Coordinates of C-alpha atoms in Angstrom, one line a residue:
X1 CA 305.7 29.4 251.4
X2 CA 307.5 32.7 253.0
X3 CA 305.1 34.6 251.3
X4 CA 301.8 32.8 253.1
X5 CA 303.1 32.8 256.2
X6 CA 302.9 36.7 256.0
X7 CA 300.0 36.9 255.3
X8 CA 299.1 34.4 258.4
X9 CA 300.9 36.4 260.7
X10 CA 299.5 39.6 259.5
X11 CA 297.0 40.7 262.3
X12 CA 293.3 42.1 261.1
X13 CA 292.5 45.9 263.0
X14 CA 291.3 45.5 265.8
X15 CA 287.6 46.3 267.0
X16 CA 288.7 49.7 268.8
X17 CA 290.9 50.3 266.2
X18 CA 288.1 50.4 263.7
X19 CA 286.0 51.9 266.3
X20 CA 288.1 54.9 266.4
X21 CA 288.4 55.2 262.4
X22 CA 285.0 55.1 262.2
X23 CA 284.0 57.9 264.7
X24 CA 286.8 60.1 263.1
X25 CA 284.9 59.7 259.5
X26 CA 281.6 60.3 260.9
X27 CA 282.6 63.7 263.2
X28 CA 284.8 64.6 260.1
X29 CA 281.7 64.6 257.7
X30 CA 279.5 65.8 260.5
X31 CA 281.7 68.9 261.0
X32 CA 282.0 69.4 257.0
X33 CA 278.3 69.5 256.8
X34 CA 278.1 71.9 259.8
X35 CA 280.4 74.2 258.8
X36 CA 278.2 74.4 255.5
X37 CA 275.2 75.2 257.3
X38 CA 276.8 77.5 259.3
X39 CA 278.8 79.2 256.4
X40 CA 275.4 81.8 255.4
X41 CA 275.4 82.8 258.9
X42 CA 279.4 83.2 259.1
X43 CA 279.6 85.3 255.6
X44 CA 276.7 87.4 257.2
X45 CA 278.8 88.0 260.3
X46 CA 281.9 88.9 258.2
X47 CA 280.2 91.2 255.4
X48 CA 278.7 93.0 257.9
X49 CA 282.1 94.7 258.3
X50 CA 283.0 95.1 254.8
X51 CA 282.0 98.4 252.5
X52 CA 279.2 97.4 250.0
X53 CA 283.0 97.6 246.9
X54 CA 283.8 94.2 249.3
X55 CA 281.1 93.1 249.5
X56 CA 280.5 92.0 245.9
X57 CA 284.2 91.3 245.1
X58 CA 284.4 88.6 247.3
X59 CA 283.0 85.7 247.7
X60 CA 284.9 85.2 251.8
X61 CA 283.7 86.0 254.9
X62 CA 286.7 87.3 256.4
X63 CA 287.1 91.0 255.9
X64 CA 289.9 92.6 254.1
X65 CA 289.5 96.0 255.5
X66 CA 287.2 95.8 258.3
X67 CA 285.1 98.8 258.9
X68 CA 282.3 100.0 261.8
X69 CA 280.6 101.9 259.4
X70 CA 277.8 99.6 258.5
X71 CA 277.3 99.1 262.6
X72 CA 277.7 102.9 262.9
X73 CA 274.9 103.4 260.8
X74 CA 272.5 100.2 261.3
X75 CA 272.1 101.6 265.2
X76 CA 270.9 105.2 263.7
X77 CA 267.4 106.2 263.4
X78 CA 266.9 107.4 259.7
X79 CA 264.4 110.0 260.5
X80 CA 261.0 108.4 261.8
X81 CA 259.8 108.0 265.1
X82 CA 261.8 104.6 265.3
X83 CA 265.2 102.9 265.4
X84 CA 266.1 99.6 266.1
X85 CA 266.7 99.5 270.1
X86 CA 262.6 101.0 269.9
X87 CA 261.7 97.8 266.4
X88 CA 263.8 95.2 269.4
X89 CA 261.7 96.7 272.3
X90 CA 258.7 96.4 270.0
X91 CA 259.0 92.9 268.8
X92 CA 259.5 91.8 272.7
X93 CA 256.0 93.5 274.1
X94 CA 254.5 91.6 271.0
X95 CA 256.7 88.5 271.7
X96 CA 256.8 87.6 275.3
X97 CA 253.4 87.7 276.1
X98 CA 252.4 85.6 273.2
X99 CA 254.7 83.3 274.4
X100 CA 253.6 83.0 278.4
X101 CA 249.6 83.2 276.7
X102 CA 250.8 79.9 274.3
X103 CA 252.1 78.2 277.1
X104 CA 249.8 79.2 279.7
X105 CA 246.4 78.1 277.0
X106 CA 248.0 75.2 275.3
X107 CA 249.0 73.2 278.3
X108 CA 245.1 73.5 279.7
X109 CA 244.0 72.5 276.6
X110 CA 246.1 69.8 276.1
X111 CA 245.4 68.8 279.6
X112 CA 241.9 68.3 278.8
X113 CA 242.1 66.7 276.0
X114 CA 244.7 63.9 276.9
X115 CA 243.6 63.6 280.6
X116 CA 239.1 64.1 279.8
X117 CA 237.1 62.0 277.9
X118 CA 233.8 64.0 277.6
X119 CA 231.4 64.3 275.7
X120 CA 232.0 64.8 272.2
X121 CA 236.0 64.6 273.0
X122 CA 236.6 62.8 269.4
X123 CA 234.7 65.1 267.5
X124 CA 236.3 68.4 268.9
X125 CA 239.9 66.5 268.8
X126 CA 239.7 65.6 265.1
X127 CA 238.1 69.2 264.2
X128 CA 241.5 70.3 266.8
X129 CA 243.7 68.7 264.5
X130 CA 241.9 69.1 261.5
X131 CA 243.1 73.3 261.4
X132 CA 246.3 71.9 261.6
X133 CA 246.2 71.3 257.2
X134 CA 244.4 74.9 257.0
X135 CA 246.9 77.3 256.0
X136 CA 246.9 80.5 258.2
X137 CA 247.1 82.9 254.7
X138 CA 242.8 81.8 254.6
X139 CA 242.6 82.7 257.9
X140 CA 244.1 87.0 256.9
X141 CA 240.6 88.0 255.7
X142 CA 238.2 87.2 258.1
X143 CA 240.4 87.9 260.9
X144 CA 241.1 91.1 259.3
X145 CA 237.3 91.9 259.1
X146 CA 236.8 90.8 262.5
X147 CA 239.4 92.9 264.2
X148 CA 238.7 95.8 262.7
X149 CA 235.0 95.8 263.8
X150 CA 236.1 95.0 267.3
X151 CA 238.3 98.4 266.5
X152 CA 241.7 96.1 267.8
X153 CA 243.9 97.3 264.5
X154 CA 247.1 99.3 265.3
X155 CA 246.4 98.6 269.2
X156 CA 248.7 100.0 271.3
X157 CA 249.4 96.3 273.0
X158 CA 248.7 94.8 269.6
X159 CA 245.4 92.8 270.6
X160 CA 245.4 90.9 266.9
X161 CA 248.7 89.3 267.4
X162 CA 248.1 88.7 271.1
X163 CA 244.6 87.9 272.5
X164 CA 244.4 84.5 270.4
X165 CA 247.0 83.0 272.2
X166 CA 245.0 83.0 274.5
X167 CA 242.6 80.7 273.4
X168 CA 245.1 78.3 272.0
X169 CA 245.2 79.0 268.3
X170 CA 248.2 76.8 267.9
X171 CA 247.1 73.4 267.2
X172 CA 250.8 72.4 267.0
X173 CA 251.7 73.0 270.4
X174 CA 248.4 71.4 271.9
X175 CA 248.7 68.4 269.8
X176 CA 252.7 67.9 270.8
X177 CA 252.3 68.6 274.4
X178 CA 249.4 66.6 274.6
X179 CA 251.6 63.8 272.8
X180 CA 254.1 64.4 276.1
X181 CA 251.4 64.1 277.9
X182 CA 250.5 60.7 276.9
X183 CA 253.7 59.0 278.0
X184 CA 253.0 60.5 281.7
X185 CA 251.6 57.6 283.9
X186 CA 247.6 58.0 284.7
X187 CA 248.7 56.5 287.9
X188 CA 250.8 59.9 289.0
X189 CA 247.3 61.7 288.8
X190 CA 245.7 59.0 290.5
X191 CA 248.6 59.5 293.4
X192 CA 248.0 63.2 293.4
X193 CA 244.1 63.0 294.3
X194 CA 244.5 60.2 296.6
X195 CA 246.4 62.8 298.5
X196 CA 244.1 65.6 297.8
X197 CA 245.0 67.3 294.9
X198 CA 241.7 68.6 292.3
X199 CA 242.2 68.4 288.8
X200 CA 243.9 72.2 288.8
X201 CA 246.9 71.1 291.3
X202 CA 247.4 67.9 289.6
X203 CA 247.9 69.7 286.4
X204 CA 250.6 72.5 288.5
X205 CA 251.9 70.6 291.1
X206 CA 252.2 66.9 288.9
X207 CA 251.8 67.2 285.5
X208 CA 253.6 70.3 284.5
X209 CA 257.1 69.6 286.3
X210 CA 257.4 66.4 284.4
X211 CA 256.3 68.5 280.9
X212 CA 258.4 71.5 281.6
X213 CA 260.9 70.0 279.0
X214 CA 257.5 69.8 276.6
X215 CA 256.8 73.1 277.5
X216 CA 260.2 75.1 276.9
X217 CA 260.2 74.2 273.6
X218 CA 256.5 75.0 273.2
X219 CA 258.3 79.0 274.4
X220 CA 260.9 78.4 272.3
X221 CA 259.4 77.8 269.2
X222 CA 256.9 80.7 269.3
X223 CA 259.4 82.9 270.4
X224 CA 261.7 82.5 267.3
X225 CA 258.2 82.2 265.0
X226 CA 256.5 85.2 266.5
X227 CA 260.0 87.4 266.7
X228 CA 260.3 86.7 263.3
X229 CA 256.8 87.0 262.1
X230 CA 256.2 89.7 259.1
X231 CA 252.6 89.6 257.7
X232 CA 251.1 89.9 261.3
X233 CA 252.6 92.8 261.9
X234 CA 252.1 94.4 258.6
X235 CA 248.7 93.5 258.2
X236 CA 247.8 95.0 262.0
X237 CA 250.0 97.9 262.6
X238 CA 250.3 100.6 261.0
X239 CA 251.4 103.4 263.4
X240 CA 255.6 102.9 262.3
X241 CA 256.4 103.7 266.2
X242 CA 255.3 100.6 267.1
X243 CA 256.6 98.3 263.8
X244 CA 258.8 95.3 265.7
X245 CA 262.2 94.5 264.3
X246 CA 260.7 92.2 261.0
X247 CA 259.1 95.2 259.6
X248 CA 261.8 97.6 260.6
X249 CA 264.7 96.1 258.5
X250 CA 262.6 95.6 255.5
X251 CA 261.7 99.7 255.8
X252 CA 265.0 99.8 256.3
X253 CA 266.0 98.8 252.7
X254 CA 262.9 100.3 251.1
X255 CA 264.2 103.4 252.8
X256 CA 267.4 103.6 251.0
X257 CA 267.5 105.0 247.3
X258 CA 270.7 102.3 247.1
X259 CA 271.1 99.8 249.5
X260 CA 273.5 100.1 251.8
X261 CA 273.9 96.8 252.3
X262 CA 276.6 96.6 255.4
X263 CA 274.6 98.7 257.1
X264 CA 271.1 96.3 256.0
X265 CA 273.2 93.0 257.6
X266 CA 274.5 94.9 260.3
X267 CA 270.8 95.4 261.5
X268 CA 269.9 91.7 260.3
X269 CA 272.3 90.6 262.6
X270 CA 271.8 92.8 265.6
X271 CA 267.9 92.0 265.4
X272 CA 268.9 88.1 265.7
X273 CA 270.6 88.2 269.0
X274 CA 267.9 88.0 270.8
X275 CA 266.7 84.3 269.2
X276 CA 271.0 83.2 269.4
X277 CA 270.5 84.2 273.4
X278 CA 267.2 82.6 274.0
X279 CA 268.1 79.5 272.2
X280 CA 271.3 78.4 274.0
X281 CA 270.4 79.4 276.9
X282 CA 267.3 77.0 277.2
X283 CA 269.1 74.5 274.5
X284 CA 269.5 71.6 277.2
X285 CA 265.6 72.3 278.2
X286 CA 264.5 72.0 274.2
X287 CA 266.9 68.7 273.4
X288 CA 265.1 66.9 276.4
X289 CA 262.0 68.2 275.3
X290 CA 262.6 67.2 271.2
X291 CA 263.9 63.9 272.3
X292 CA 261.5 63.1 275.5
X293 CA 259.3 60.3 274.7
X294 CA 258.5 58.4 278.3
X295 CA 258.5 58.4 281.9
X296 CA 261.1 56.8 284.0
X297 CA 259.8 55.5 287.1

């Protein structure tokens, strides 16, 4: 009888306590997974302060005998007309115009497809979507021949890499902006038209402010993809003094008879700093752009 009484009087775990335990388990799993995902970056940071011998002797990311030799070597030129700072500047000369022109051209193209129904609209939209399935490597040869005939190869202002973005060549961004734009009520366009706005005025004064998170997402994606692009500069840039950072890091590896891995890791770490800084500065807008799907009103 006493045992039954004890079973009856034992209180079940409260719902609030269950919720706290569940959240604790979720956060623990997320922290563990996050640490596993970020460990390669932590290891790279730690290994850049190690000697070559220590890099291959321990899997841990905390150096036993920290040294700045890798960074000292990374900041030096290796005898050519370029160093890490000039390479990063060259990358920004390519990336910044590409980002600006991509957002500008893709927004205009998306506005045309999302808000106007013209003759051949469906056919052109289907053709646009079909280019998503076309591998970029297929275009390398005809594009190279075309740019070579136009004398764009090794252009001082990187014309083969920048000029195409003026014509909304990045179909993915056009499609993404179209999807976001379709969620913006057309009543806003009609109200702007009643107030005397032209189509351009409606785009830049009404649509663009609402579309800002999506545009920031496009800019961030384009920045990272262009900054890390290796094949494009390899094809169209032949003067070492104009190499971007993606080629410079690879060229630095080829330049050493025996790889100084702490130097290579230090170069790699320095080269990704702009991308990391930009991402953390724009992460709020980026998250809004990825998650936005409706307009409240």
